[in-house]
mmCIF file of C-alpha atoms and ligand atoms in Angstrom:
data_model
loop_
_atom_site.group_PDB
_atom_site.id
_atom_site.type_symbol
_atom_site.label_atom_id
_atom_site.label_comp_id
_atom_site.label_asym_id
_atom_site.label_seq_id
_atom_site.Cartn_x
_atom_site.Cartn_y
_atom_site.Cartn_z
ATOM 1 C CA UNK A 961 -10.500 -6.659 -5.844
ATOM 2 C CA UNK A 962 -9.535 -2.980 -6.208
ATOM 3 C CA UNK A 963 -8.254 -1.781 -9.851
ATOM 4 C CA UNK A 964 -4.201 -1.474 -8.529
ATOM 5 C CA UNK A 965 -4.417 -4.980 -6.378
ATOM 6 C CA UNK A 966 -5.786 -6.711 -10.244
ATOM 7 C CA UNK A 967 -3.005 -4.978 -12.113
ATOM 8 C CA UNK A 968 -0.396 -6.201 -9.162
ATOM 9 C CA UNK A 969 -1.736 -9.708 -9.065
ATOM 10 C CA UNK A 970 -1.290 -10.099 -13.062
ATOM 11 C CA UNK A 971 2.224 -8.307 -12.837
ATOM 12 C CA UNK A 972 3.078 -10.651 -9.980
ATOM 13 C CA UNK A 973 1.820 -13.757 -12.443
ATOM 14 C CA UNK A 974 4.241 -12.444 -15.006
ATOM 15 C CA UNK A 975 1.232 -10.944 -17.271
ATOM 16 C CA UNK A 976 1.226 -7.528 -18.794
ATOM 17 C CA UNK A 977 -1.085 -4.955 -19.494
ATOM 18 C CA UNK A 978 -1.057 -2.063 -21.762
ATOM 19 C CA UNK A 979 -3.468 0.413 -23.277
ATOM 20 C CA UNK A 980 -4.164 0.392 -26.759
ATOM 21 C CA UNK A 981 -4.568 3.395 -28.575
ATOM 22 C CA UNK A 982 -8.254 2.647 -29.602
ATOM 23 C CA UNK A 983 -9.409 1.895 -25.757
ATOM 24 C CA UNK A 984 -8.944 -1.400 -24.959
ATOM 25 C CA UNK A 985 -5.941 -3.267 -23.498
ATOM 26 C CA UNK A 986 -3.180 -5.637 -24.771
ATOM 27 C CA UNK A 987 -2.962 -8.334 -22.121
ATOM 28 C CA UNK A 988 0.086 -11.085 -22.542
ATOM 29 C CA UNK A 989 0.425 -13.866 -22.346
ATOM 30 C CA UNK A 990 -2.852 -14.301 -22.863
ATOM 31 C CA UNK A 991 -2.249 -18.312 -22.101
ATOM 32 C CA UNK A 992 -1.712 -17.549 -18.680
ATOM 33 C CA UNK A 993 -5.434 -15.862 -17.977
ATOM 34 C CA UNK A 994 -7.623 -17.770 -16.534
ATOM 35 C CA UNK A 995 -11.381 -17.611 -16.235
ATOM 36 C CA UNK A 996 -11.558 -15.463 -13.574
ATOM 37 C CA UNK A 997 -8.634 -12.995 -14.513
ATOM 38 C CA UNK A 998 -10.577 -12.656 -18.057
ATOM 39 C CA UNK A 999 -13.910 -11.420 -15.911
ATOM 40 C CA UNK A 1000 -11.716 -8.956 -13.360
ATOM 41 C CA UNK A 1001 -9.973 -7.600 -16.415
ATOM 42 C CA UNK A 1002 -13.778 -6.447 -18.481
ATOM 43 C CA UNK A 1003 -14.705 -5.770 -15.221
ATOM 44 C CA UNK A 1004 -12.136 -3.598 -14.413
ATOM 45 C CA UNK A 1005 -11.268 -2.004 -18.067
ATOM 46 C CA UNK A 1006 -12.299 1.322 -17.921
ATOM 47 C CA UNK A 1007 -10.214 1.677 -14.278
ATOM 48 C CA UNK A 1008 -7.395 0.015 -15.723
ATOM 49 C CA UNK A 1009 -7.230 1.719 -18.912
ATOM 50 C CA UNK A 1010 -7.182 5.313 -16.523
ATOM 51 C CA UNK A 1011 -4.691 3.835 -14.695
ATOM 52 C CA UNK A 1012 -2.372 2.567 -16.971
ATOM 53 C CA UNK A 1013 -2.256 5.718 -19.234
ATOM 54 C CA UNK A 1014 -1.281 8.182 -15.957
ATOM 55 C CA UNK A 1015 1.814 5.839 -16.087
ATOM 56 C CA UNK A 1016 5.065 7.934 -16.554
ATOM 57 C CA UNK A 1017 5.659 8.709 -20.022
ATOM 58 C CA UNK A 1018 9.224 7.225 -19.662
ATOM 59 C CA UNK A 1019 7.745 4.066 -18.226
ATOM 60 C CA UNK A 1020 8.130 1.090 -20.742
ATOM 61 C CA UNK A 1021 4.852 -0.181 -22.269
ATOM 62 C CA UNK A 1022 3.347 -2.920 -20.348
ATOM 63 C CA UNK A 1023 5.315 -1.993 -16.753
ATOM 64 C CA UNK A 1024 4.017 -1.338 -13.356
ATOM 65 C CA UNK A 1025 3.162 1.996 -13.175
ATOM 66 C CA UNK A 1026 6.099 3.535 -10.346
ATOM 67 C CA UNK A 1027 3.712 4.728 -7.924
ATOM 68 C CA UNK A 1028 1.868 1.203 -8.261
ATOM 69 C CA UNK A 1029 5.838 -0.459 -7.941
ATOM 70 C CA UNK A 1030 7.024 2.203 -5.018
ATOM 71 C CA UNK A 1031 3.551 0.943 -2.924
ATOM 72 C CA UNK A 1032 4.740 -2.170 -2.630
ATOM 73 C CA UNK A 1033 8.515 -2.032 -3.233
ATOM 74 C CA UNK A 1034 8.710 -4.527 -5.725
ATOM 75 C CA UNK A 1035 11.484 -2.908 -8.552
ATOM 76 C CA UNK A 1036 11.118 -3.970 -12.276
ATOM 77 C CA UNK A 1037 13.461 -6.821 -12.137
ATOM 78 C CA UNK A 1038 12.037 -8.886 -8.732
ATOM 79 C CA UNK A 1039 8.778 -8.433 -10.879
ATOM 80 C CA UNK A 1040 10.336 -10.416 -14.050
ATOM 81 C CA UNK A 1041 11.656 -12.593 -11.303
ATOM 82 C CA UNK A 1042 8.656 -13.446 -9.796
ATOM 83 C CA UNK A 1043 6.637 -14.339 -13.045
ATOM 84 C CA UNK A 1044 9.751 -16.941 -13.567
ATOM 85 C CA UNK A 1045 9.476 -18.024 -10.733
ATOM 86 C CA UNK A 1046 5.882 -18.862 -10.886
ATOM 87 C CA UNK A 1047 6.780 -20.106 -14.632
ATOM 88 C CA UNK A 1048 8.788 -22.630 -13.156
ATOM 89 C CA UNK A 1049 6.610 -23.873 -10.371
ATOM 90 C CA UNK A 1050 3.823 -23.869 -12.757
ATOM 91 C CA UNK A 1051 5.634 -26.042 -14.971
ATOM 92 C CA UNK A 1052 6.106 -28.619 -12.289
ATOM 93 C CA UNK A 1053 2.389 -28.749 -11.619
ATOM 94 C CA UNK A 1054 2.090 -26.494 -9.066
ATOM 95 C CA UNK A 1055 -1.325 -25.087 -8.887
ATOM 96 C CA UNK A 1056 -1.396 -21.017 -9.346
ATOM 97 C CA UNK A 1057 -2.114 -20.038 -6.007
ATOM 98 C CA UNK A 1058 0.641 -22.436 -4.532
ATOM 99 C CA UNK A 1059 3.064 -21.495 -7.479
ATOM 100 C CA UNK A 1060 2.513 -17.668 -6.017
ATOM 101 C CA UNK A 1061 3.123 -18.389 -2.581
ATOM 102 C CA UNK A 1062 6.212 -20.165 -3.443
ATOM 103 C CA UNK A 1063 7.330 -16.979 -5.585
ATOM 104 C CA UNK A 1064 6.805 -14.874 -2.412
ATOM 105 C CA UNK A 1065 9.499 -17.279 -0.347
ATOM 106 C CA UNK A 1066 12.092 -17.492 -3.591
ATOM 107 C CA UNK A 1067 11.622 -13.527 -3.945
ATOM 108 C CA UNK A 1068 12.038 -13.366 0.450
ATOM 109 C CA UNK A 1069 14.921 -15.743 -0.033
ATOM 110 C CA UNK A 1070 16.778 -13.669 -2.634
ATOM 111 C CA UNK A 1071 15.825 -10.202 -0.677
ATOM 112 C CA UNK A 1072 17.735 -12.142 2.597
ATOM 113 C CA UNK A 1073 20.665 -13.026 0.464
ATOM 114 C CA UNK A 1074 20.610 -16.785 1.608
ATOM 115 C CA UNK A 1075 22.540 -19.623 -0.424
ATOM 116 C CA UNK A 1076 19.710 -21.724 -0.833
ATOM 117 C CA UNK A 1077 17.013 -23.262 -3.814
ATOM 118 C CA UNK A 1078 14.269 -25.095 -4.539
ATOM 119 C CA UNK A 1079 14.939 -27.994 -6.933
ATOM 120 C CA UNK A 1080 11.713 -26.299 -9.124
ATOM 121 C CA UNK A 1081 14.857 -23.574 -9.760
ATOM 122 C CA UNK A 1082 17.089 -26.746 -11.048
ATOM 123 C CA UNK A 1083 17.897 -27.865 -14.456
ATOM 124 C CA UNK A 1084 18.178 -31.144 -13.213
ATOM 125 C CA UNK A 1085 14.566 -31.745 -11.734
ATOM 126 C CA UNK A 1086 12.351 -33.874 -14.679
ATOM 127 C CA UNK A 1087 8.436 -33.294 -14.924
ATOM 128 C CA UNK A 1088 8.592 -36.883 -13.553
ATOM 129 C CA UNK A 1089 9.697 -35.361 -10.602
ATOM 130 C CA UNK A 1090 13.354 -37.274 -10.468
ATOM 131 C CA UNK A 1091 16.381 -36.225 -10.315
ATOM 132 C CA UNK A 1092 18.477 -36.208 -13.431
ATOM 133 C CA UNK A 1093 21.613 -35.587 -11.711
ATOM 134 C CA UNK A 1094 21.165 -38.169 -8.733
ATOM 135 C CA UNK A 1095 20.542 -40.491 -11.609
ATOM 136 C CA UNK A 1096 23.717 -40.017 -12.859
ATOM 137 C CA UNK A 1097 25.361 -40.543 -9.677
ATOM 138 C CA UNK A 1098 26.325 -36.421 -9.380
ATOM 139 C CA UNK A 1099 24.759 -35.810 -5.979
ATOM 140 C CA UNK A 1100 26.603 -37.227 -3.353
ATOM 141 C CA UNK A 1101 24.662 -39.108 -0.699
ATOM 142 C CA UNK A 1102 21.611 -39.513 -2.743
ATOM 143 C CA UNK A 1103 20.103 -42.864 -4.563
ATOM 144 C CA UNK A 1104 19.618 -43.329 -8.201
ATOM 145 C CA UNK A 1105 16.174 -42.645 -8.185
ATOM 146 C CA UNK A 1106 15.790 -39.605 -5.947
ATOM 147 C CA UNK A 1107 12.356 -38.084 -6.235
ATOM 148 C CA UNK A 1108 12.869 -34.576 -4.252
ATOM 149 C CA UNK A 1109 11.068 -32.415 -2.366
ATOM 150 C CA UNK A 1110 10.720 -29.976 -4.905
ATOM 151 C CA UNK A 1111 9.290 -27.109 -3.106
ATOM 152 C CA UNK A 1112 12.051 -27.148 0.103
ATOM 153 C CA UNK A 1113 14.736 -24.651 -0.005
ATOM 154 C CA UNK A 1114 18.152 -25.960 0.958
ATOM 155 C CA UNK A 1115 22.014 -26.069 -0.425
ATOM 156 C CA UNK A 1116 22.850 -28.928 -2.957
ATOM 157 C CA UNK A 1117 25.786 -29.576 -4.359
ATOM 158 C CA UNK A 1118 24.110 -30.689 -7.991
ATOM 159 C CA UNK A 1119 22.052 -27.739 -8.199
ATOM 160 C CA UNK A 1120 22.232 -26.551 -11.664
ATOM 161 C CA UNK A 1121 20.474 -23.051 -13.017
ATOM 162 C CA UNK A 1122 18.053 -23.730 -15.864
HETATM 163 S S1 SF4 B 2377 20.515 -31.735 -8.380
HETATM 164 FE FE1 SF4 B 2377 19.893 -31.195 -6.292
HETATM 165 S S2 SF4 B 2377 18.772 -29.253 -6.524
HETATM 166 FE FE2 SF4 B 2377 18.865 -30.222 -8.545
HETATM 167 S S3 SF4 B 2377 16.963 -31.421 -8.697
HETATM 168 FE FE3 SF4 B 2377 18.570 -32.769 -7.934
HETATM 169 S S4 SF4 B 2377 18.338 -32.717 -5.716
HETATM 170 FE FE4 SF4 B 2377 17.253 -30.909 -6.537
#
């Protein structure tokens, strides 16, 4: 993987990375690295230490540089959006590369403007995988111990932001 495509998949995973004064880097969270990110990153240090410090002085510490954000027209806040995103997925047991794929449809859905979630996005979906509000008799149509598809996009009335 290429120095800019590392720095993109990290930003797109809702990770960070700055340059440190003394040379090295400031990576958070550093709960979300795995493994492999950990190798790409000392593999990759000196490159992404260059790269990072040609950022734009006015550029916040730990953002995409704006010729790295302009290349593939991603602006700072559909970045935060896709590390929730993936947060939330992840949190629901979705594995990383499946909780990134589903970031790409949320972030496609939101760029289309279309009225519709994923119960992952919903207060009212338990780690269980149940449905806290169908439990309570709040969505119409739906038995008591609903289990969702938690990954389809659709309208429901219960829908609740977390
Ligand atoms: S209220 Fe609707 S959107 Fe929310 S978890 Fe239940 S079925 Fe999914």
């Amino acid at each position: 993987m290429e120095t800019p495509a590392l720095l993109l998949h990290l930003f797109g995973r809702g990770i960070t990375v700055s340059p440190l004064p003394d040379g090295n880097l400031l990576v958070k969270p550093a709960a979300r690295l795995t493994d492999t990110d950990r190798d790409a990153i000392r593999a990759h240090k000196p490159a992404l230490v260059d790269l990072l410090q040609r950022r734009s002085p006015t550029t916040a510490p730990g953002a995409l540089p704006a010729e790295i954000r302009a290349l593939i027209g991603l602006d700072d806040a559909e970045i935060e959006r896709i590390g929730r995103y993936i947060e939330q997925a992840r949190r629901h047991g979705f594995g990383l590369d499946d909780a990134e794929a589903l970031a790409d449809r949320l972030l496609l859905r939101d760029r289309l403007g279309a009225d519709v979630r994923m119960c992952i996005e919903c207060r009212h979906l338990e780690r269980s995988g149940r449905c806290a509000a169908a439990r309570s008799g709040r969505v119409v149509g739906a038995g008591r111990e609903l289990q969702p598809v938690r990954a389809e996009l659709h309208r429901c009335a219960g829908f609740a932001e977390r």
